[in-house]
PDB file of C-alpha atoms in Angstrom:
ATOM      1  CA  UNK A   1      15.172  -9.472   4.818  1.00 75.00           C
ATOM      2  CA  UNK A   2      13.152  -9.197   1.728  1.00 82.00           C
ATOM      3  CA  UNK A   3      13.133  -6.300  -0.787  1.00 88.00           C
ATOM      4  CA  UNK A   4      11.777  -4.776  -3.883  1.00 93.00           C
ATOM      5  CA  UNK A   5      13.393  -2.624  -6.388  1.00 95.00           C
ATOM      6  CA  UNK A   6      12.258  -0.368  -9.098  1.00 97.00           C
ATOM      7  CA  UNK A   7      14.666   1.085 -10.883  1.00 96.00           C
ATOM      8  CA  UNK A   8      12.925   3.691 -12.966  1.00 96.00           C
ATOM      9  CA  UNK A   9      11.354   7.074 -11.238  1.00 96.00           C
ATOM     10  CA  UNK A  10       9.275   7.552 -14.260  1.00 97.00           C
ATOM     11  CA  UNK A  11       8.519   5.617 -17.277  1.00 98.00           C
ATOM     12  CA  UNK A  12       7.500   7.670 -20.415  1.00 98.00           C
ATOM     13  CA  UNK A  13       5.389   6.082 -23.175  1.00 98.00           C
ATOM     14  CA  UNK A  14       3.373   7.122 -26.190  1.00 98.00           C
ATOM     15  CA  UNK A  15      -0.672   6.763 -25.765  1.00 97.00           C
ATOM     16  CA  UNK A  16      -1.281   3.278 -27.559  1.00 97.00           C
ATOM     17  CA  UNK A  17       2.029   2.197 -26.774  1.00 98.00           C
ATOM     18  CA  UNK A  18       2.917  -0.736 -24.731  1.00 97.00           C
ATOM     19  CA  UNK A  19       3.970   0.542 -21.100  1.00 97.00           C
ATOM     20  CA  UNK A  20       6.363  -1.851 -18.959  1.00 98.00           C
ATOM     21  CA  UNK A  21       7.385  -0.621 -15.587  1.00 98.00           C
ATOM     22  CA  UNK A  22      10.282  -2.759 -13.872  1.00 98.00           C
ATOM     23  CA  UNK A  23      10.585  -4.479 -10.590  1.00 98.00           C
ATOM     24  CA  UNK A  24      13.054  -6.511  -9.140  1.00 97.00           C
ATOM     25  CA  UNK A  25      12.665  -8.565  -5.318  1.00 94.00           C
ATOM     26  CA  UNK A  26      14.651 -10.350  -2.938  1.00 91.00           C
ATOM     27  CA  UNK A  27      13.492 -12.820  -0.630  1.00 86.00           C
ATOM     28  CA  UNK A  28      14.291 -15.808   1.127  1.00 81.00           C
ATOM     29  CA  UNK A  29      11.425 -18.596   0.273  1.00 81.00           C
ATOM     30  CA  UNK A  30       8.831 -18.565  -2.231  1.00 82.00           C
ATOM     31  CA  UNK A  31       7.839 -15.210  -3.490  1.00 86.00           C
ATOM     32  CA  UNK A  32       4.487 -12.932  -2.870  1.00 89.00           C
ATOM     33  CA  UNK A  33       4.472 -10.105  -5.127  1.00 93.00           C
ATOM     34  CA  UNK A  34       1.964  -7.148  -6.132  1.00 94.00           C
ATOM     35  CA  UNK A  35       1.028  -4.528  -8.024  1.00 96.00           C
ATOM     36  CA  UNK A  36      -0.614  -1.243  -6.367  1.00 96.00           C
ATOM     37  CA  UNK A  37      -1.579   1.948  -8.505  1.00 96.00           C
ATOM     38  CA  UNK A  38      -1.990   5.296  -6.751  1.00 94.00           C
ATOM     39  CA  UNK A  39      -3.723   7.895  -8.104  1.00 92.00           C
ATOM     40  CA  UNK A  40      -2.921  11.971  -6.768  1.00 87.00           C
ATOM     41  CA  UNK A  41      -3.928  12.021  -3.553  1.00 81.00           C
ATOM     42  CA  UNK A  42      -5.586   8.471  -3.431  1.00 86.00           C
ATOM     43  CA  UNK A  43      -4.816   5.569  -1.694  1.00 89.00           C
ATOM     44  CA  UNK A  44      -3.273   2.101  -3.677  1.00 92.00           C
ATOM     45  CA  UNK A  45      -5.672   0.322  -5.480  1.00 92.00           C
ATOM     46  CA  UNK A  46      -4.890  -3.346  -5.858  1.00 91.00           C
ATOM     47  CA  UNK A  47      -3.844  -4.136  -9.435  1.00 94.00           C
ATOM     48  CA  UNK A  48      -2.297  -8.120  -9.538  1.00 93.00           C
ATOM     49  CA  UNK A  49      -0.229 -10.619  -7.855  1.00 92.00           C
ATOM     50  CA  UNK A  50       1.760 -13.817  -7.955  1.00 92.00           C
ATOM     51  CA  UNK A  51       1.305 -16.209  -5.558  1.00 86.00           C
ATOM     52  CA  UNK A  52       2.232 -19.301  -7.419  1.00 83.00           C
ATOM     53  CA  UNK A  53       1.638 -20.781 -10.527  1.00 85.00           C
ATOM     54  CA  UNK A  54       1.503 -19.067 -14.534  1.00 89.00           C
ATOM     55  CA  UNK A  55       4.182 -16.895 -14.971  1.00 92.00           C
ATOM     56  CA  UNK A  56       2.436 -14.392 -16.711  1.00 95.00           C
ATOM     57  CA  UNK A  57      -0.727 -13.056 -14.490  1.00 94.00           C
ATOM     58  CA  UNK A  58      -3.117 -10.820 -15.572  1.00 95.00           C
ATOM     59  CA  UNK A  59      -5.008  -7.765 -13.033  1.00 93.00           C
ATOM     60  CA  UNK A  60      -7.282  -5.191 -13.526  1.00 91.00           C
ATOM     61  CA  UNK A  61      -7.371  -2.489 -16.093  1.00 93.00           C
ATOM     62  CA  UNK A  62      -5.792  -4.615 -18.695  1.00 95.00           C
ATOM     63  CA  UNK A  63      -2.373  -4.990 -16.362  1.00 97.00           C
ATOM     64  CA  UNK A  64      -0.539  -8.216 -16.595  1.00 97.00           C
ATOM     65  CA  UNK A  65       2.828  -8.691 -14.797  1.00 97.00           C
ATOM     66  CA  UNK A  66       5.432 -11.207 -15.764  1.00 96.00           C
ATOM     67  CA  UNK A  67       7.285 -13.319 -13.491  1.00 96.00           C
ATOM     68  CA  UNK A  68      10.510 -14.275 -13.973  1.00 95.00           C
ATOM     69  CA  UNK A  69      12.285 -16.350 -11.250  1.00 93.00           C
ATOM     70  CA  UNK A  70      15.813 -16.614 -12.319  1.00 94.00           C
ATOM     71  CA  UNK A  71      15.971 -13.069 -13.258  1.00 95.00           C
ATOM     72  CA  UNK A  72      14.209 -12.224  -9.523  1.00 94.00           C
ATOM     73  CA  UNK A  73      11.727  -9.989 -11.487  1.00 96.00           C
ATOM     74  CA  UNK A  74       7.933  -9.049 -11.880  1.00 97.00           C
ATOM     75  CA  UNK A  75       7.871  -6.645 -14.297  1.00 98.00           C
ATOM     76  CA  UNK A  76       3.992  -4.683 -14.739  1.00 98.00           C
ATOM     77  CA  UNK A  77       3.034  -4.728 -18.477  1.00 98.00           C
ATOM     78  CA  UNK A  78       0.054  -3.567 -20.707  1.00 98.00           C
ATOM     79  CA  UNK A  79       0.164  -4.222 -24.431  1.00 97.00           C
ATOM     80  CA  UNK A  80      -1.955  -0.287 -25.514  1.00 97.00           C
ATOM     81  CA  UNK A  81      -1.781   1.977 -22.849  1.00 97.00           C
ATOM     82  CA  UNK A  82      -4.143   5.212 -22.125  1.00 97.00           C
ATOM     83  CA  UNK A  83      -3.331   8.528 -20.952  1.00 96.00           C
ATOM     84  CA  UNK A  84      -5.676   7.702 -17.745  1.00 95.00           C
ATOM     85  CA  UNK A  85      -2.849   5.215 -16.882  1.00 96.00           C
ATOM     86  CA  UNK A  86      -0.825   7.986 -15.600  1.00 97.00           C
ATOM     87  CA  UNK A  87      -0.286   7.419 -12.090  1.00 96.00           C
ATOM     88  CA  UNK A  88       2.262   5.949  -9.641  1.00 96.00           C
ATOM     89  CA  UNK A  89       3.100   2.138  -9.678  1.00 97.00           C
ATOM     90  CA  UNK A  90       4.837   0.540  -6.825  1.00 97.00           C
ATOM     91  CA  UNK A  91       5.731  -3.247  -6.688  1.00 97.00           C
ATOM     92  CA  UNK A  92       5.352  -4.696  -3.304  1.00 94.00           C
ATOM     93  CA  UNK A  93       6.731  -8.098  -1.543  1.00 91.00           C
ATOM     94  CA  UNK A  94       5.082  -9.921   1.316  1.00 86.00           C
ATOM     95  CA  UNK A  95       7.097 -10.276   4.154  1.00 71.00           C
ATOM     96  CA  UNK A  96       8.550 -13.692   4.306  1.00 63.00           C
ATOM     97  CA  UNK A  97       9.375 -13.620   8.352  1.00 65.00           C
ATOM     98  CA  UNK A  98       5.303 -14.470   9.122  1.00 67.00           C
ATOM     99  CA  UNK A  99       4.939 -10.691   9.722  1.00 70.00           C
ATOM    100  CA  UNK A 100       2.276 -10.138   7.594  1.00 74.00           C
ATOM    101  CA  UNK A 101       2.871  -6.706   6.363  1.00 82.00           C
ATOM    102  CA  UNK A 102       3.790  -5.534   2.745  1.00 87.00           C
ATOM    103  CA  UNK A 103       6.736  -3.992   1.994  1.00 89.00           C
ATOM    104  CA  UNK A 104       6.686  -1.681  -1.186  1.00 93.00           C
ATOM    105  CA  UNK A 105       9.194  -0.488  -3.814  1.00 95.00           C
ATOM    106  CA  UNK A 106       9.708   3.058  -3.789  1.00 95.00           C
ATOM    107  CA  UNK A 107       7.439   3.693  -6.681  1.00 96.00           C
ATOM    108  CA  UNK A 108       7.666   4.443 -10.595  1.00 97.00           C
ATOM    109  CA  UNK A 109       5.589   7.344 -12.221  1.00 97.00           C
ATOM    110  CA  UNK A 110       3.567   6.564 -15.453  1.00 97.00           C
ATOM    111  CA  UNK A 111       3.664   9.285 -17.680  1.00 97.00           C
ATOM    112  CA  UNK A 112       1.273   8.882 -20.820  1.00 97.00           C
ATOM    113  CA  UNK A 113       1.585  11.001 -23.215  1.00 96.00           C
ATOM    114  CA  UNK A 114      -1.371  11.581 -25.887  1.00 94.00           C
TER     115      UNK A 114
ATOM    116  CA  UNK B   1     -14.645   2.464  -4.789  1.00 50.00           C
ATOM    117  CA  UNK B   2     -12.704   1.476  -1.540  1.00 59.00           C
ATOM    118  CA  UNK B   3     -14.314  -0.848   1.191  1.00 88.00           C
ATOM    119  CA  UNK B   4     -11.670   1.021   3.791  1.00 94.00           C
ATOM    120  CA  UNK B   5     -13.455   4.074   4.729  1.00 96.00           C
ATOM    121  CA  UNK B   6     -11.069   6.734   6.557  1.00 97.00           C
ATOM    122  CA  UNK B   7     -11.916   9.847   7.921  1.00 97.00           C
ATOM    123  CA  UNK B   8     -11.509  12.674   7.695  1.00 97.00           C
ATOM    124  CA  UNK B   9      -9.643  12.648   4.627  1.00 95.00           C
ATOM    125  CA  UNK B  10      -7.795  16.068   5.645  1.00 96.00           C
ATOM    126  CA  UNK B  11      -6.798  17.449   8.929  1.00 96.00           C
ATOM    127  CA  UNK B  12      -5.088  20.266  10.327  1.00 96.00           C
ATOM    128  CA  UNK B  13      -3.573  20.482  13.535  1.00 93.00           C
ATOM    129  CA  UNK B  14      -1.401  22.457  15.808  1.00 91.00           C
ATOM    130  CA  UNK B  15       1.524  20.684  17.830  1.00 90.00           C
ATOM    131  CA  UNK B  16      -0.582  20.346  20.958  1.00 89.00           C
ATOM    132  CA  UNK B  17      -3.399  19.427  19.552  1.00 90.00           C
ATOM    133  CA  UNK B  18      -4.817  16.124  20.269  1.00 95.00           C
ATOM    134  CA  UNK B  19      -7.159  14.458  17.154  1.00 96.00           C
ATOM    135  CA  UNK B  20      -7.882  11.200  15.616  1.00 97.00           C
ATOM    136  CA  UNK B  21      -7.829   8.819  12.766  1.00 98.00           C
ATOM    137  CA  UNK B  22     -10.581   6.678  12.167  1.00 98.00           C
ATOM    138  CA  UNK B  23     -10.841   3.867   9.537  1.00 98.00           C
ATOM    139  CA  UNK B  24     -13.436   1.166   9.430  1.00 97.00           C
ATOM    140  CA  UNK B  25     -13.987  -1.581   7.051  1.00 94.00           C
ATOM    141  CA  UNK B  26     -16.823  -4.229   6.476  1.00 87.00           C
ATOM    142  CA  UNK B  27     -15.195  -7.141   4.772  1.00 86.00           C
ATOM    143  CA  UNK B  28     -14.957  -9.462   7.770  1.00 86.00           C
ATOM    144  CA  UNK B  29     -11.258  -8.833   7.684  1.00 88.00           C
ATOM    145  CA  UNK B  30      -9.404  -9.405  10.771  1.00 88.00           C
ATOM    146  CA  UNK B  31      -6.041  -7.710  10.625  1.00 91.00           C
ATOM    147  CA  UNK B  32      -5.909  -3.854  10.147  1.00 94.00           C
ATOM    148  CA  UNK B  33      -2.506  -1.723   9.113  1.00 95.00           C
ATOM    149  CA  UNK B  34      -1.472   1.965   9.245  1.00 97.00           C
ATOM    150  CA  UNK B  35       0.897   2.855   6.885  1.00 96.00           C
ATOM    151  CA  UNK B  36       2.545   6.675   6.776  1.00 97.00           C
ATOM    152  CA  UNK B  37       3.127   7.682   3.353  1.00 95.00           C
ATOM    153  CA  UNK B  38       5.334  11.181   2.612  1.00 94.00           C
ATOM    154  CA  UNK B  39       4.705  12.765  -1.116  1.00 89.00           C
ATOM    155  CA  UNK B  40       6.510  11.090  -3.441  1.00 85.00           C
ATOM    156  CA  UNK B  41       7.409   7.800  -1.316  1.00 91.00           C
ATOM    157  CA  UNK B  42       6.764   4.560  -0.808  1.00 92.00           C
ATOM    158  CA  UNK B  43       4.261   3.426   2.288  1.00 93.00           C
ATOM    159  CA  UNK B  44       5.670   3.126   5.370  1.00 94.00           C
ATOM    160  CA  UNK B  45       4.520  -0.037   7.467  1.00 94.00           C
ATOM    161  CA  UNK B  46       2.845   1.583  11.266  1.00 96.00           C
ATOM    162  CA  UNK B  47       1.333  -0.508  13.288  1.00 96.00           C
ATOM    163  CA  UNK B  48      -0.697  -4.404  12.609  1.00 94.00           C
ATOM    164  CA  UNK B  49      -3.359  -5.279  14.489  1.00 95.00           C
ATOM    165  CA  UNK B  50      -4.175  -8.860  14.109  1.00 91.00           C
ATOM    166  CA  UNK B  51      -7.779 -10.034  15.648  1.00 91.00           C
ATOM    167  CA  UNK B  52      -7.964  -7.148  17.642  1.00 93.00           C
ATOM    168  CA  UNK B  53      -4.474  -7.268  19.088  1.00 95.00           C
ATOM    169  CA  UNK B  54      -1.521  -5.423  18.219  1.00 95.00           C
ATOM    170  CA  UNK B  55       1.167  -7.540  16.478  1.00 92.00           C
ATOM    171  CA  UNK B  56       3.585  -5.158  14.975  1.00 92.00           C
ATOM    172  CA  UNK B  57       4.523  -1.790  16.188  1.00 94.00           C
ATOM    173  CA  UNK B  58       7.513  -0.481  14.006  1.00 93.00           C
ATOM    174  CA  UNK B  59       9.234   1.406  16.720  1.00 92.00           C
ATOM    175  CA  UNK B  60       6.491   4.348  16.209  1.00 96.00           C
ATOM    176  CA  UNK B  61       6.673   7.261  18.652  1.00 96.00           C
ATOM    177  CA  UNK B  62       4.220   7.058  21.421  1.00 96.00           C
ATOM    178  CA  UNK B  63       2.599  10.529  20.267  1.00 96.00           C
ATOM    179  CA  UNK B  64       0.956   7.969  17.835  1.00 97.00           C
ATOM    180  CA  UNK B  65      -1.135   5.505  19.635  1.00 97.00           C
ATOM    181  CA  UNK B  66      -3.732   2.568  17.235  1.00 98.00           C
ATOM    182  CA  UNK B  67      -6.565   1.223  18.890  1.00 97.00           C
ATOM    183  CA  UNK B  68      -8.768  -1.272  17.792  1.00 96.00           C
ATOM    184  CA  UNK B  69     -11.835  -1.246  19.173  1.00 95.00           C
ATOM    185  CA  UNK B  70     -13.263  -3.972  17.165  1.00 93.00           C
ATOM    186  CA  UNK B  71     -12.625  -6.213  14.103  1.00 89.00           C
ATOM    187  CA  UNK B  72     -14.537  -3.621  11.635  1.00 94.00           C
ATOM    188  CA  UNK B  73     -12.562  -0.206  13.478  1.00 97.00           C
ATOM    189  CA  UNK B  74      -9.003   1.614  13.679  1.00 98.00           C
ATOM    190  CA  UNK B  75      -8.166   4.089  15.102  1.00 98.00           C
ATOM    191  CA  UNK B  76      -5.113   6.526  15.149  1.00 98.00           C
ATOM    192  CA  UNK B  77      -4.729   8.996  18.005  1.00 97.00           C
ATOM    193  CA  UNK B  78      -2.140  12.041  17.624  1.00 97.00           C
ATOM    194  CA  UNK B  79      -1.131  14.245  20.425  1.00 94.00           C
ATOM    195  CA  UNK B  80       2.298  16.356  20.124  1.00 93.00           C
ATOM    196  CA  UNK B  81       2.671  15.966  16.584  1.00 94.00           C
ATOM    197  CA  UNK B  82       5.705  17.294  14.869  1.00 95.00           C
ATOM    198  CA  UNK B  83       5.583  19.440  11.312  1.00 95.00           C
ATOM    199  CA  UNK B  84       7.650  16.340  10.201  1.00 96.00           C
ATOM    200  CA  UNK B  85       4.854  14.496  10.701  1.00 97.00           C
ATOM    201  CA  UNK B  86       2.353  15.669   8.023  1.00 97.00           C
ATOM    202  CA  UNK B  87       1.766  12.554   5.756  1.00 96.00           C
ATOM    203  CA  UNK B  88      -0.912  10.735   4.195  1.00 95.00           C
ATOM    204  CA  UNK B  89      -1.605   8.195   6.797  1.00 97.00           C
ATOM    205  CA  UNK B  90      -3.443   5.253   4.919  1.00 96.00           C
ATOM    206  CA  UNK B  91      -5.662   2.521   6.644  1.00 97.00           C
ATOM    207  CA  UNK B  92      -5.300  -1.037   5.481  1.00 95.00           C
ATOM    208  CA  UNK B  93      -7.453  -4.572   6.148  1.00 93.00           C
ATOM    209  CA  UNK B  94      -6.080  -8.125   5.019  1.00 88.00           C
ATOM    210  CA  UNK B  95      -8.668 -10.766   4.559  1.00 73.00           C
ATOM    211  CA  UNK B  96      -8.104 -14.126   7.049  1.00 52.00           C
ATOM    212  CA  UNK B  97     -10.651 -16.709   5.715  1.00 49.00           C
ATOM    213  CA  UNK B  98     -10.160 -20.253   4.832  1.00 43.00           C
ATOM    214  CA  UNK B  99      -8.279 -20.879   2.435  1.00 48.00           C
ATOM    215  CA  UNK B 100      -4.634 -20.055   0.754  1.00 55.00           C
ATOM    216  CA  UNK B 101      -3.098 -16.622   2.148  1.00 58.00           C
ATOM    217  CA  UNK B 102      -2.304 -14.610  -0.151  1.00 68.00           C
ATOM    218  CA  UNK B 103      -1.144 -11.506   1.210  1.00 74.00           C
ATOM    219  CA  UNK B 104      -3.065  -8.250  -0.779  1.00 84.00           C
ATOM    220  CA  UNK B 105      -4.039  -5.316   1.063  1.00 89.00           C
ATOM    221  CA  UNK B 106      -6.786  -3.387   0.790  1.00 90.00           C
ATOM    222  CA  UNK B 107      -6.306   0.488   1.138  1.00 93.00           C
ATOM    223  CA  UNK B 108      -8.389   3.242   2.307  1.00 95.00           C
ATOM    224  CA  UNK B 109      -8.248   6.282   0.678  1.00 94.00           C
ATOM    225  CA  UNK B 110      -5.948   8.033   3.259  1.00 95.00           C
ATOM    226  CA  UNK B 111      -6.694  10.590   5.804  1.00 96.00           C
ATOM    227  CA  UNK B 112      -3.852  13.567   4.431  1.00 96.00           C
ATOM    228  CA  UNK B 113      -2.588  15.396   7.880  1.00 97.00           C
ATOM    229  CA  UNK B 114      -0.886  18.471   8.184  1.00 96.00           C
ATOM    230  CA  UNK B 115       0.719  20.035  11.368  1.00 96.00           C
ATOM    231  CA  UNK B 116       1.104  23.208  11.780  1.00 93.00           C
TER     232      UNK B 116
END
């Protein structure tokens, strides 16, 4: 069965700082991965994904994610980040058994501070 | 902005109350999701409906019960809720056009449930 792991509960970083926020995945087959941001009380809001192809893909807000095969990661990255960043990330992995569902990390919270 | 619309985005009920959940979307997207989502966790996968037909059910309890009316409409009816059962219950739609699949959801805002 496929997983995702993120080992941090919260990330800390410095307004203007570069922010990474960590994910690791297991599945059997070739890899779907994403990005979803959630805001308090909000829903998830899309942010990136790797399907195949550049290693390095780049979202929405200035988010890029790096993927990494033999380290099984897809870390979330943004070079200068804002204090309107702060939210909750969570890495998500399509289900590889033709299910069709998503099934997400359990979430790391952004803390920017200004 | 969201293309999911759910409503209503709070509701408070008593344990033998009966309500609903209603999510629509207009993006020609043919499979629908409910996810449960408790503060401070991941999403929890509900129910799929896939053209109109219900594909995955996640060993939900039957006080829960999705209906699909349409391709554009989901619905989520509660009778004999729990206190345990207060979530955020979030509507999803997955585009099925031509093309590559990719996978992404799209997310409604969440309808936030409490019972009393």
């Amino acid at each position: 069965a496929q997983s995702v792991a993120q080992p941090e509960d919260q990330v800390n970083v410095a307004e203007g700082n570069p922010l990474t926020v960590k994910c690791t995945y297991s599945v059997s087959g070739n890899p779907y991965l994403f990005w979803y941001v959630q805001y308090p009380n909000r829903g998830l809001q899309f942010l990136l994904k790797y399907i195949t192809g550049d290693n390095l893909v780049k979202g929405s807000y200035g988010f890029e994610a790096e993927f990494n095969k033999s380290q099984t990661s897809f870390h979330l990255k943004k070079p200068s980040a804002l204090v309107s960043d702060s939210a909750l990330y969570f890495c998500a992995v399509r289900d590889g058994t033709g299910r069709r569902a998503l099934t997400f990390g359990s979430g790391t919270r952004l803390q920017v501070q200004p | 902005d969201t293309e999911v619309t759910q409503t209503p985005k709070h509701l408070v009920m008593g344990m033998t109350n009966k309500k609903s959940l209603k999510c629509e979307q207009h993006m020609g997207h043919r499979a629908m999701y409910w996810y449960k989502q408790k503060a401070k966790k991941p999403p929890e996968l509900m129910f799929v409906y896939s053209y109109e037909k219900l594909s995955i059910n996640e060993s939900v309890p039957s006080r829960f019960s999705p209906e699909c009316p349409n391709s554009s409409l989901l619905n989520l009816h509660l009778h004999a809720l729990q206190p345990e059962d207060s979530a955020l219950y979030l509507c999803a739609s997955r585009g099925s056009k031509a093309g590559p699949y990719t996978g992404e959801l799209f997310f409604g805002e969440g309808s936030r449930l409490t019972v009393l």
